[in-house]
Coordinates of C-alpha atoms (C1' of nucleotides) in Angstrom, one line a residue:
Chain A
M1 CA 69.6 42.6 110.5
S2 CA 70.0 44.0 114.1
D3 CA 66.4 45.2 114.0
E4 CA 65.1 41.9 113.1
V5 CA 67.0 40.1 116.0
G6 CA 65.7 42.8 118.3
S7 CA 62.1 42.1 117.3
E8 CA 62.6 38.5 117.4
E9 CA 63.7 38.7 121.0
G10 CA 60.9 41.0 121.9
E11 CA 58.5 38.6 120.4
A12 CA 59.9 35.5 122.1
F13 CA 59.7 37.5 125.4
E14 CA 56.0 38.4 125.0
S15 CA 54.9 34.9 123.8
L16 CA 56.5 32.4 126.2
D17 CA 54.6 29.2 126.3
F18 CA 53.1 28.2 129.7
I19 CA 55.9 25.8 130.4
R20 CA 58.7 28.4 129.8
E21 CA 56.6 30.9 131.7
W22 CA 56.4 28.5 134.7
V23 CA 60.2 28.1 134.6
R24 CA 60.9 31.7 134.3
N25 CA 58.5 32.5 137.2
D26 CA 60.3 30.0 139.3
N27 CA 63.6 31.4 138.4
E28 CA 62.4 34.9 139.3
A29 CA 61.0 33.9 142.6
G30 CA 64.4 32.0 143.2
T31 CA 62.6 28.7 144.0
Y32 CA 65.6 26.7 143.0
G33 CA 68.3 29.2 143.5
G34 CA 68.3 29.9 139.8
R35 CA 68.8 26.4 139.0
V36 CA 67.0 24.8 136.0
Q37 CA 67.3 21.0 135.4
T38 CA 65.0 19.0 133.0
R39 CA 65.3 15.4 131.7
F40 CA 64.1 13.4 128.6
P41 CA 62.8 10.2 130.2
P42 CA 62.1 7.5 127.4
E43 CA 61.3 3.9 128.3
P44 CA 63.8 1.7 126.3
N45 CA 60.9 -0.4 124.7
G46 CA 60.6 1.2 121.2
F47 CA 62.0 3.6 118.9
L48 CA 61.7 7.6 119.0
H49 CA 59.1 9.3 116.8
I50 CA 58.5 12.8 116.1
G51 CA 56.2 13.1 119.0
H52 CA 59.2 12.4 121.2
A53 CA 61.1 15.1 119.3
K54 CA 58.6 17.7 120.7
S55 CA 59.4 16.6 124.3
I56 CA 63.1 16.3 123.5
F57 CA 63.7 19.9 122.2
L58 CA 61.3 21.2 124.9
N59 CA 63.4 19.7 127.7
F60 CA 66.8 20.3 126.3
R61 CA 66.2 23.9 125.0
L62 CA 64.4 24.9 128.1
A63 CA 67.7 23.9 130.1
E64 CA 69.9 25.7 127.6
E65 CA 67.9 28.8 127.7
H66 CA 68.6 29.2 131.5
G67 CA 72.2 27.8 131.4
G68 CA 70.7 24.7 133.2
T69 CA 71.2 21.0 132.5
C70 CA 69.3 18.2 131.0
F71 CA 69.8 14.6 131.2
L72 CA 68.8 11.7 129.3
R73 CA 67.2 9.1 131.6
F74 CA 66.0 5.7 130.8
D75 CA 63.0 4.9 132.7
D76 CA 63.8 1.3 132.6
T77 CA 61.5 -0.1 135.4
N78 CA 59.6 -2.9 133.3
P79 CA 62.2 -5.6 132.1
E80 CA 59.4 -7.5 130.4
T81 CA 59.3 -5.0 127.5
E82 CA 62.7 -3.4 127.5
D83 CA 65.9 -4.1 125.7
I84 CA 69.5 -2.7 125.5
S85 CA 69.1 -2.4 121.7
Y86 CA 66.4 0.3 122.2
V87 CA 68.8 2.1 124.5
D88 CA 71.4 2.4 121.8
A89 CA 68.9 3.3 119.2
I90 CA 67.3 6.1 121.4
K91 CA 70.8 7.5 121.9
Q92 CA 71.5 7.5 118.2
D93 CA 68.4 9.2 117.4
L94 CA 69.1 11.8 120.1
A95 CA 72.6 12.5 118.6
W96 CA 71.2 12.8 115.2
L97 CA 68.6 15.3 116.4
G98 CA 71.5 17.3 117.5
V99 CA 71.0 17.5 121.3
T100 CA 73.6 16.5 123.8
P101 CA 72.8 15.5 127.4
S102 CA 74.5 17.4 130.1
G103 CA 76.4 14.3 131.3
P104 CA 76.6 10.6 131.2
D105 CA 73.3 8.8 130.7
K106 CA 70.9 8.0 133.7
F107 CA 69.0 5.0 134.2
A108 CA 66.1 4.6 136.8
S109 CA 67.7 1.1 137.4
D110 CA 70.6 2.9 138.9
Y111 CA 68.5 3.8 141.8
F112 CA 66.8 0.5 142.5
G113 CA 68.8 0.4 145.8
Q114 CA 67.9 3.8 146.9
L115 CA 64.3 3.3 145.9
Y116 CA 64.2 0.1 148.0
D117 CA 65.6 1.8 151.1
W118 CA 62.9 4.6 150.7
A119 CA 60.3 1.9 150.4
E120 CA 61.3 0.6 153.8
D121 CA 61.0 4.0 155.2
L122 CA 57.5 4.4 154.1
I123 CA 56.7 1.0 155.4
N124 CA 58.2 2.0 158.9
K125 CA 56.3 5.1 158.7
G126 CA 53.1 3.1 158.3
L127 CA 52.7 4.6 154.7
A128 CA 53.1 1.4 152.7
Y129 CA 51.9 -2.1 153.2
V130 CA 52.2 -5.6 151.5
D131 CA 49.1 -6.8 150.0
D132 CA 48.8 -10.5 149.1
Q133 CA 45.8 -10.2 147.1
D134 CA 46.0 -10.9 143.4
A135 CA 46.0 -8.0 140.7
E136 CA 42.4 -8.7 139.9
T137 CA 41.1 -8.4 143.3
I138 CA 43.2 -5.2 143.9
S139 CA 41.7 -3.8 140.8
A140 CA 38.2 -4.7 141.7
Q141 CA 38.6 -3.0 145.1
R142 CA 39.9 0.1 143.5
G143 CA 36.3 1.0 142.8
G144 CA 35.1 3.1 139.9
F145 CA 34.5 6.7 138.7
G146 CA 32.2 8.1 141.2
Q147 CA 32.3 5.0 143.4
P148 CA 34.7 4.8 146.3
G149 CA 37.2 2.0 146.6
V150 CA 37.2 -0.5 149.4
E151 CA 40.1 -0.9 151.8
S152 CA 42.4 -4.0 151.4
P153 CA 42.1 -6.5 154.5
N154 CA 45.8 -6.2 154.6
R155 CA 45.9 -2.4 154.7
D156 CA 46.5 -2.2 158.6
R157 CA 49.1 -4.8 158.8
P158 CA 51.6 -3.7 161.4
P159 CA 55.0 -2.2 159.9
E160 CA 57.2 -4.9 161.3
E161 CA 55.2 -7.6 159.7
N162 CA 55.1 -5.5 156.4
L163 CA 58.9 -5.1 156.7
G164 CA 59.6 -8.8 157.1
L165 CA 57.2 -9.6 154.2
F166 CA 58.7 -7.0 151.9
R167 CA 62.2 -8.3 152.5
Q168 CA 61.0 -11.8 151.8
M169 CA 59.5 -10.6 148.6
R170 CA 62.9 -9.2 147.6
D171 CA 64.6 -12.5 148.5
G172 CA 62.4 -14.6 146.5
A173 CA 60.1 -16.2 149.0
F174 CA 57.0 -15.5 146.9
D175 CA 55.8 -16.3 143.3
D176 CA 55.6 -13.5 140.7
G177 CA 52.5 -11.4 141.0
S178 CA 51.4 -13.1 144.3
M179 CA 52.3 -10.0 146.3
A180 CA 52.6 -6.3 145.8
L181 CA 53.9 -3.4 148.0
R182 CA 51.2 -0.6 148.0
A183 CA 51.2 3.0 149.2
K184 CA 48.7 3.6 151.9
I185 CA 46.9 6.8 150.8
D186 CA 43.1 7.2 150.3
M187 CA 40.7 4.6 148.9
Q188 CA 38.1 7.2 148.8
S189 CA 40.0 9.7 146.8
D190 CA 38.5 11.1 143.6
N191 CA 41.9 10.6 142.0
M192 CA 42.3 6.9 141.1
W193 CA 46.0 7.1 141.4
L194 CA 45.7 7.9 145.0
R195 CA 43.8 4.8 145.9
D196 CA 46.6 2.9 147.4
P197 CA 48.8 2.5 144.2
V198 CA 51.3 -0.2 143.8
M199 CA 54.9 0.6 144.4
Y200 CA 56.5 -2.7 143.7
R201 CA 55.7 -5.9 141.8
I202 CA 57.5 -9.3 141.7
R203 CA 58.9 -10.2 138.1
R204 CA 61.4 -12.9 137.6
V205 CA 62.6 -11.5 134.5
P206 CA 66.2 -10.6 133.8
H207 CA 66.8 -6.9 133.4
H208 CA 68.8 -5.5 130.6
R209 CA 71.1 -3.8 133.1
T210 CA 70.6 -5.2 136.5
D211 CA 70.2 -8.8 135.1
S212 CA 68.8 -11.0 137.8
Q213 CA 70.0 -9.0 140.7
W214 CA 66.4 -8.0 141.5
I215 CA 63.0 -9.7 141.1
L216 CA 61.3 -6.6 142.8
Y217 CA 60.6 -3.9 140.3
P218 CA 59.2 -0.4 141.2
T219 CA 56.4 1.0 139.1
Y220 CA 56.6 4.0 137.1
D221 CA 54.9 6.1 139.8
W222 CA 57.2 5.0 142.6
A223 CA 60.4 5.4 140.3
H224 CA 59.9 8.6 138.4
G225 CA 59.5 11.3 140.9
Q226 CA 62.2 9.8 143.0
S227 CA 64.6 9.5 140.1
D228 CA 64.0 13.2 139.4
A229 CA 64.7 14.1 143.0
I230 CA 67.8 11.9 143.1
E231 CA 69.3 13.6 140.0
G232 CA 68.3 17.0 141.1
V233 CA 65.5 17.7 138.4
T234 CA 63.6 20.9 139.1
H235 CA 61.1 20.9 136.4
S236 CA 59.7 17.5 135.4
V237 CA 57.7 17.9 132.1
C238 CA 55.5 15.3 130.8
T239 CA 52.5 14.7 128.6
L240 CA 48.9 15.3 129.6
E241 CA 48.0 11.8 130.3
F242 CA 50.2 12.0 133.5
A243 CA 48.3 14.9 134.9
D244 CA 46.4 12.8 137.2
H245 CA 49.6 11.2 138.5
R246 CA 50.8 14.6 139.7
A247 CA 49.2 14.2 143.1
L248 CA 50.9 10.9 143.6
Y249 CA 54.2 12.4 142.3
D250 CA 54.0 15.0 145.0
W251 CA 52.6 12.7 147.6
F252 CA 55.6 10.3 147.5
L253 CA 58.1 13.3 147.5
D254 CA 56.4 14.7 150.4
Q255 CA 56.9 11.8 152.6
L256 CA 60.6 11.4 151.9
D257 CA 63.9 13.0 153.1
L258 CA 65.0 14.5 149.8
P259 CA 68.6 15.1 148.7
S260 CA 67.6 18.2 147.0
D261 CA 64.8 20.7 146.4
Q262 CA 61.6 19.0 145.6
P263 CA 61.1 18.8 141.8
R264 CA 57.6 19.5 140.3
Q265 CA 55.7 18.1 137.5
N266 CA 53.8 20.0 134.7
E267 CA 52.0 18.6 131.7
F268 CA 51.6 19.5 127.9
A269 CA 49.7 18.1 125.0
R270 CA 51.4 15.4 123.0
L271 CA 51.7 15.9 119.5
N272 CA 49.2 14.8 116.7
I273 CA 49.8 15.1 113.1
T274 CA 47.1 14.7 110.2
H275 CA 47.5 11.5 108.1
T276 CA 49.9 10.2 110.8
V277 CA 49.8 7.8 113.7
L278 CA 52.1 8.1 116.6
S279 CA 51.0 5.2 118.7
K280 CA 53.8 2.9 119.4
R281 CA 51.2 0.0 119.3
V282 CA 50.1 0.9 115.8
L283 CA 53.5 1.6 114.5
R284 CA 54.6 -2.0 115.8
T285 CA 51.7 -3.5 113.8
L286 CA 52.7 -1.7 110.7
V287 CA 56.2 -3.1 111.0
E288 CA 55.0 -6.6 112.2
E289 CA 52.6 -7.1 109.6
G290 CA 54.8 -5.9 106.9
H291 CA 52.8 -2.8 105.9
V292 CA 56.3 -1.1 105.8
D293 CA 59.8 -2.4 105.6
G294 CA 60.8 -1.6 109.1
W295 CA 61.0 1.0 111.9
D296 CA 63.3 3.0 109.7
D297 CA 61.0 2.6 106.5
A298 CA 60.9 6.2 104.9
R299 CA 57.1 6.4 105.5
M300 CA 57.4 5.9 109.2
P301 CA 57.1 9.0 111.6
T302 CA 60.0 7.6 113.6
I303 CA 63.2 9.6 113.9
R304 CA 65.0 6.9 111.8
G305 CA 62.2 6.9 109.2
L306 CA 62.3 10.7 108.8
R307 CA 66.1 10.7 108.5
R308 CA 65.9 8.1 105.8
R309 CA 63.2 10.2 104.1
G310 CA 65.4 13.2 104.2
Y311 CA 63.8 15.3 106.8
P312 CA 66.5 17.3 108.4
A313 CA 67.0 17.6 112.1
A314 CA 66.9 21.3 112.0
A315 CA 63.5 21.4 110.1
I316 CA 62.2 19.0 112.7
E317 CA 63.2 21.4 115.6
A318 CA 62.0 24.5 113.7
F319 CA 58.6 22.7 113.4
V320 CA 58.2 21.7 116.9
E321 CA 59.2 25.2 118.0
R322 CA 56.6 26.6 115.7
I323 CA 53.8 24.5 116.9
G324 CA 54.5 25.6 120.6
V325 CA 53.5 23.9 123.7
A326 CA 50.1 24.1 125.2
K327 CA 47.7 22.0 127.0
T328 CA 45.2 22.1 124.3
N329 CA 44.6 18.8 122.5
S330 CA 45.7 19.5 118.9
V331 CA 46.3 17.9 115.6
V332 CA 48.9 19.7 113.4
E333 CA 48.6 19.4 109.6
V334 CA 51.3 17.5 108.0
E335 CA 51.6 20.3 105.5
L336 CA 53.2 22.5 108.1
L337 CA 55.9 20.0 108.9
E338 CA 56.4 19.6 105.0
S339 CA 56.7 23.3 104.4
F340 CA 59.6 23.4 107.1
V341 CA 61.4 20.7 105.2
R342 CA 60.9 22.4 101.9
T343 CA 62.1 25.7 103.3
H344 CA 65.2 24.1 104.8
H345 CA 66.1 22.3 101.6
N346 CA 65.3 25.2 99.3
K347 CA 68.1 27.1 100.7
S348 CA 70.8 24.4 100.5
A349 CA 69.8 21.5 98.3
L350 CA 71.7 21.3 94.9
R351 CA 69.5 21.3 91.8
R352 CA 69.7 18.3 89.4
M353 CA 67.7 16.9 86.7
A354 CA 66.2 13.5 87.0
V355 CA 63.3 11.8 85.2
V356 CA 61.3 9.7 87.4
K357 CA 58.9 8.3 84.8
P358 CA 60.9 8.3 81.6
L359 CA 59.5 8.9 78.1
K360 CA 61.7 8.8 75.2
L361 CA 62.1 12.0 73.1
T362 CA 64.0 12.0 69.9
I363 CA 65.2 15.1 68.2
T364 CA 64.9 14.4 64.6
N365 CA 67.1 17.3 63.4
W366 CA 70.0 16.6 65.7
P367 CA 73.3 15.8 64.1
E368 CA 73.9 12.0 64.7
G369 CA 76.2 11.3 67.6
H370 CA 76.7 15.0 68.4
V371 CA 76.9 15.9 72.2
V372 CA 76.8 19.4 73.5
M373 CA 77.8 20.2 77.1
V374 CA 75.4 22.8 78.7
D375 CA 76.0 24.9 81.6
A376 CA 73.4 24.5 84.4
N377 CA 73.0 26.3 87.6
N378 CA 73.5 24.3 90.8
N379 CA 71.1 26.3 93.1
P380 CA 69.5 29.6 92.1
E381 CA 69.0 30.3 95.8
D382 CA 72.8 30.2 96.5
P383 CA 75.1 32.3 94.2
D384 CA 78.1 30.4 95.6
A385 CA 76.8 27.1 94.5
G386 CA 78.2 27.5 90.9
T387 CA 77.2 25.7 87.8
R388 CA 77.7 22.3 86.3
Q389 CA 78.2 20.8 82.7
V390 CA 75.4 18.5 81.6
P391 CA 75.5 16.4 78.4
F392 CA 72.7 17.1 75.8
T393 CA 72.1 14.9 72.8
G394 CA 69.3 14.0 70.4
E395 CA 68.2 11.1 72.5
L396 CA 66.5 12.2 75.8
W397 CA 64.4 11.2 78.5
I398 CA 61.5 13.4 79.5
E399 CA 58.8 13.0 82.2
Q400 CA 55.7 11.1 81.0
D401 CA 53.5 13.8 82.5
D402 CA 55.3 16.4 80.3
F403 CA 53.8 15.3 77.1
K404 CA 50.0 14.9 76.1
L405 CA 48.9 14.1 72.8
D406 CA 45.5 15.5 73.7
P407 CA 46.1 18.4 76.2
P408 CA 43.7 19.6 78.8
P409 CA 43.0 23.2 79.2
K410 CA 45.8 25.2 80.7
Y411 CA 48.3 22.6 79.9
Y412 CA 51.6 24.4 79.1
R413 CA 53.8 21.4 78.6
L414 CA 54.8 19.5 75.4
T415 CA 52.1 18.6 73.0
P416 CA 52.3 18.3 69.1
G417 CA 53.1 21.6 67.6
R418 CA 54.0 23.3 70.7
E419 CA 57.4 24.6 71.4
V420 CA 58.9 24.5 75.0
R421 CA 62.2 25.0 76.5
L422 CA 64.5 22.1 77.7
R423 CA 66.1 23.7 80.8
S424 CA 69.5 25.2 80.2
A425 CA 69.6 23.7 76.8
F426 CA 67.4 24.2 73.7
F427 CA 64.0 25.1 72.5
V428 CA 62.1 22.0 71.1
T429 CA 58.9 21.6 69.1
A430 CA 57.0 18.3 69.3
T431 CA 56.3 17.1 65.8
D432 CA 54.9 13.7 66.1
A433 CA 54.4 10.8 68.6
V434 CA 54.8 7.1 68.4
V435 CA 51.9 5.2 70.0
D436 CA 51.8 1.6 71.1
D437 CA 48.9 -0.9 70.3
D438 CA 47.1 0.1 73.6
G439 CA 47.4 3.9 72.7
N440 CA 50.3 4.7 75.0
V441 CA 52.7 7.2 73.8
I442 CA 56.1 5.4 73.9
E443 CA 58.2 8.0 71.9
V444 CA 57.9 11.8 71.1
L445 CA 59.6 13.2 68.1
A446 CA 60.6 16.8 68.1
T447 CA 62.8 19.2 66.4
Y448 CA 65.2 21.8 67.9
D449 CA 66.3 25.3 67.1
P450 CA 69.9 25.4 67.0
A451 CA 69.9 29.2 67.7
T452 CA 68.5 28.7 71.2
E453 CA 71.5 26.9 72.9
G454 CA 71.6 27.8 76.6
G455 CA 67.8 28.1 76.6
S456 CA 67.0 31.4 75.2
S457 CA 65.9 32.6 71.8
P458 CA 67.9 35.5 70.0
D459 CA 64.7 36.8 68.7
G460 CA 63.0 37.1 72.0
R461 CA 60.5 34.2 71.5
K462 CA 58.8 33.1 74.6
V463 CA 57.7 29.6 75.6
K464 CA 55.2 28.8 78.1
S465 CA 57.0 26.0 79.9
T466 CA 60.5 24.9 80.8
M467 CA 61.1 21.3 81.1
H468 CA 63.8 19.0 82.8
W469 CA 65.5 16.2 80.6
V470 CA 68.4 13.6 80.8
S471 CA 70.5 12.7 77.8
A472 CA 69.7 9.0 77.2
P473 CA 73.1 7.8 76.4
H474 CA 74.6 9.4 79.6
A475 CA 71.7 8.4 81.9
V476 CA 72.5 6.9 85.3
D477 CA 69.9 4.3 86.5
A478 CA 68.4 4.5 89.8
T479 CA 65.4 3.3 91.8
V480 CA 63.1 6.1 93.1
H481 CA 60.6 5.8 95.8
S482 CA 57.7 8.5 95.5
Y483 CA 55.6 8.5 98.6
D484 CA 52.0 9.4 99.5
R485 CA 50.5 9.7 102.7
L486 CA 50.5 6.4 104.7
F487 CA 47.1 7.0 105.9
T488 CA 44.6 8.3 103.6
A489 CA 42.2 9.6 106.2
E490 CA 43.1 13.0 108.0
H491 CA 42.5 11.4 111.3
P492 CA 43.2 7.7 110.8
G493 CA 40.8 5.3 112.9
S494 CA 38.3 8.1 113.6
G495 CA 34.7 8.1 112.7
D496 CA 33.1 4.9 113.4
E497 CA 33.3 3.7 116.9
D498 CA 35.2 0.5 115.9
R499 CA 37.2 1.9 113.0
Q500 CA 41.0 1.3 113.4
P501 CA 43.9 3.4 112.2
L502 CA 44.8 0.4 110.0
D503 CA 41.5 0.7 108.2
D504 CA 42.7 3.9 106.9
L505 CA 46.1 2.6 105.6
N506 CA 46.9 3.8 102.0
P507 CA 47.6 0.8 99.8
A508 CA 49.5 3.0 97.4
S509 CA 51.6 4.9 99.9
R510 CA 54.8 4.1 97.9
E511 CA 55.3 4.1 94.2
T512 CA 58.6 2.8 92.9
T513 CA 60.0 3.6 89.5
Q514 CA 63.2 3.1 87.5
A515 CA 64.5 6.7 86.9
K516 CA 67.0 8.2 84.7
L517 CA 69.5 10.6 86.3
E518 CA 71.8 13.2 84.9
P519 CA 75.5 12.0 85.3
A520 CA 76.3 14.3 88.3
L521 CA 73.9 12.4 90.3
A522 CA 76.2 9.6 90.4
D523 CA 78.3 11.5 92.9
V524 CA 75.6 11.9 95.5
A525 CA 76.6 10.8 98.9
P526 CA 74.3 8.4 100.9
G527 CA 71.8 10.4 102.9
Q528 CA 72.4 13.6 100.8
V529 CA 69.1 15.5 99.8
V530 CA 69.1 17.1 96.3
Q531 CA 66.4 18.8 94.4
F532 CA 65.1 17.0 91.3
E533 CA 64.1 20.1 89.5
R534 CA 60.3 20.6 89.1
L535 CA 59.6 17.4 91.1
G536 CA 60.8 17.9 94.6
Y537 CA 63.5 17.0 97.2
F538 CA 65.0 13.6 97.1
A539 CA 67.2 11.9 99.6
A540 CA 69.7 9.3 98.6
D541 CA 69.3 6.4 100.7
V542 CA 71.4 6.1 103.8
D543 CA 72.6 2.7 102.8
D544 CA 72.5 2.8 99.1
A545 CA 73.0 6.2 97.0
R546 CA 71.6 4.5 93.9
V547 CA 68.0 4.5 95.7
F548 CA 66.3 7.7 96.3
H549 CA 63.3 8.6 98.5
R550 CA 61.2 11.5 97.7
T551 CA 61.3 13.7 100.8
V552 CA 58.7 16.0 99.7
G553 CA 57.2 17.4 96.4
L554 CA 57.6 20.8 95.4
R555 CA 54.5 23.1 95.7
D556 CA 52.6 22.1 92.5
E557 CA 50.2 24.7 91.1
W558 CA 49.4 22.4 88.1
A559 CA 48.3 19.7 90.5
N560 CA 46.1 22.3 92.3
I561 CA 44.5 23.4 89.1
Q562 CA 43.7 19.7 88.2
K563 CA 42.3 19.2 91.7
R564 CA 40.0 22.1 91.5
K565 CA 38.7 21.1 88.1
K566 CA 37.7 17.6 89.5
S567 CA 35.7 19.1 92.5
Chain B
rU1 C1' 28.4 8.5 137.0
rC2 C1' 33.0 11.0 139.6
rC3 C1' 38.0 13.7 139.1
rC4 C1' 41.4 16.4 136.0
rG5 C1' 42.6 19.2 131.3
rG6 C1' 40.8 22.0 127.2
rG7 C1' 37.3 25.0 123.9
rU8 C1' 40.1 32.2 119.8
rA9 C1' 40.5 31.9 111.6
rG10 C1' 40.8 25.3 107.7
rU11 C1' 45.3 23.9 111.1
rU12 C1' 48.9 25.3 115.0
rC13 C1' 49.2 29.2 118.3
rA14 C1' 49.4 34.9 120.3
rG15 C1' 46.2 38.0 122.7
rU16 C1' 50.2 41.7 128.4
rU17 C1' 46.7 45.0 134.8
rG18 C1' 39.1 44.3 131.0
rG19 C1' 39.5 48.9 125.7
rU20 C1' 35.1 45.7 120.2
rA21 C1' 41.0 40.2 117.6
rG22 C1' 46.7 38.9 115.3
rA23 C1' 51.0 35.6 113.2
rA24 C1' 52.5 31.3 110.7
rC25 C1' 51.0 27.3 107.5
rA26 C1' 47.1 26.3 104.0
rC27 C1' 44.1 28.7 100.2
rC28 C1' 43.1 32.7 96.3
rA29 C1' 45.0 36.7 93.1
rG30 C1' 49.0 39.7 91.0
rA31 C1' 54.3 40.8 89.9
rC32 C1' 58.6 38.5 88.7
rU33 C1' 60.6 33.9 86.7
rU34 C1' 65.1 29.4 81.9
rU35 C1' 62.0 24.9 88.1
rG36 C1' 53.5 25.7 86.9
rA37 C1' 59.4 26.2 92.1
rA38 C1' 61.5 30.0 95.0
rU39 C1' 61.0 35.3 95.8
rC40 C1' 57.8 39.8 96.6
rU41 C1' 53.1 42.1 97.1
rG42 C1' 48.0 41.9 98.2
rG43 C1' 43.5 39.1 99.6
rC44 C1' 40.0 35.7 101.9
rC45 C1' 38.2 33.3 106.2
rG46 C1' 36.4 34.5 113.3
rU47 C1' 28.6 34.7 115.9
rC48 C1' 36.7 34.5 120.6
rG49 C1' 31.9 26.8 122.8
rC50 C1' 26.5 28.7 124.3
rA51 C1' 23.5 31.6 127.7
rG52 C1' 23.1 35.0 131.4
rG53 C1' 25.6 38.7 134.7
rU54 C1' 29.2 42.8 136.5
rU55 C1' 31.0 47.2 133.8
rC56 C1' 30.8 53.1 129.9
rG57 C1' 33.3 48.9 127.8
rA58 C1' 34.6 41.3 128.4
rG59 C1' 38.3 36.7 124.3
rU60 C1' 39.9 38.7 129.0
rC61 C1' 36.2 39.1 135.6
rC62 C1' 31.4 36.1 137.8
rU63 C1' 27.6 32.1 137.2
rG64 C1' 25.1 28.2 134.7
rC65 C1' 25.3 24.9 130.7
rC66 C1' 27.2 22.3 126.2
rC67 C1' 31.2 19.8 123.5
rC68 C1' 36.0 17.4 123.2
rG69 C1' 40.3 14.9 125.4
rG70 C1' 42.5 12.1 129.6
rG71 C1' 41.9 8.9 134.1
rA72 C1' 39.8 2.9 137.5
rG73 C1' 47.7 -1.9 134.7
rC74 C1' 51.3 -5.5 139.7
rC75 C1' 52.4 -0.5 131.4
rA76 C1' 54.9 3.9 130.9

RNA sequence: UCCCGGGUAGUUCAGUUGGUAGAACACCAGACUUUGAAUCUGGCCGUCGCAGGUUCGAGUCCUGCCCCGGGAGCCA
């Protein structure tokens, strides 16, 4: 045990990711006097998904590892898309993930006053100017890749005039979009973000926190680094698409009289997962076009969706820690995530029997009306989980897939003449089957061996297969949703130039059946995850415990055998 | 076209001051098994993007090239 811990520590020390190494180096060099402060800065305009979880655990654990602090800050600089409901949802999701901000939540909007004052400072220093050209003109003047921009005719407006105009902008003298405050940097820069970026725009839109106090709203670039500095952030970690903004982040900070050490930005690659889309735009379309039931549909990669699906926060964290953080653009296989979910539930989930696609099995030599209570293990992985009593009768439900009139090769399950074990109960031998007009098996007839009670034969006879079952007179009804990938393609929307992720939507991503459950399953709490033996892990719905979602199936050797045969 | 990032097993990542490549997941096989699960054991897979150069020796250093991702919102 102690050896294991020791080697884990050694390993962790040797394989720090580049972000952790960056922070550690700063610490050793005393850059921030041993202080580490990070932040998770979502814009409250949507729901968190598993991609955010990567950033969340990185930021929060990074701070913890150094005894530092990490705040939740809402980057609420664009009132047009934001809403207070998202603020609440994000806080709930964060709490569910199990991270706790170091103090009260922060909002970029809390700094609108300070940001405004700093903007006036830049104007006075001749480093910012009011441009009364429209957005289209400004964009055109910005130039292109490899072509320099052209300077705005307003670029050399004297500071006093800029200051007057800026105050008038603030006080409502101009129309929305008619004027902007721009930083005066370098229209020739190779970095587009340095070609006099916009700092303020006029928007007469009420803000979810400041209401109509402001009509002037700072852009992301003008707000972000300054918010970091105000809060005392030391290491500002974001995703790769902001790499080009770093020069601007630094430029702004360089011009100001900061209340603390200057924070620095570093970027890592965002998370991509096969058969999954993490684009907010596409996710929104899925919801709006009704391809899923909502943001919290169990097929959604949102935190709320994963929770409904039965993915535990601890497994999500283990997953994001395992994939690590790098600058390499990468696509992780969903199977890796699923394996963490299985590993987690395998240790703790109670084992229960449930028949998801029921087929009637009648034991012809069973004494009429007789009920036997059999003892069944609650979790072979956990000796403390104990056992439970399960009623067994001559009228049972078994899985449709567990009986074949005409079995394929290597099929171990029930078929006429074959004896199998009904888990924890008896050996049974199929004798006959009732078939309907379409050739579908609607009932299996079998005999049982009374000497095999408990599931083993005194003569040492072996069976090839053990199957789950539910006593029909005792069965509890439930609705079970079994899920397949939401997108059939490994990389949705890739391939053809104009192929869209939605083109790869799986029309059969959810199969809903009416299941038969053993009586103990009536006691499952909403949100609880149990293992339906031989089928997988299933989560009782968070709102209705009579509805189950298949979290993830068990590894399925039989399915692999069939798949191999096909190809 | 210009700038910034990347390119190591199927996938994600390690590879310490240069000494001819590792882990996890996936896959395959065996053992065990009252879940075709779990567990245990073993195995497979690499022209370290390409080509040159420096060196006794390069995934690691140098040069050139190729490929992939991001960047021209008054979005974040």
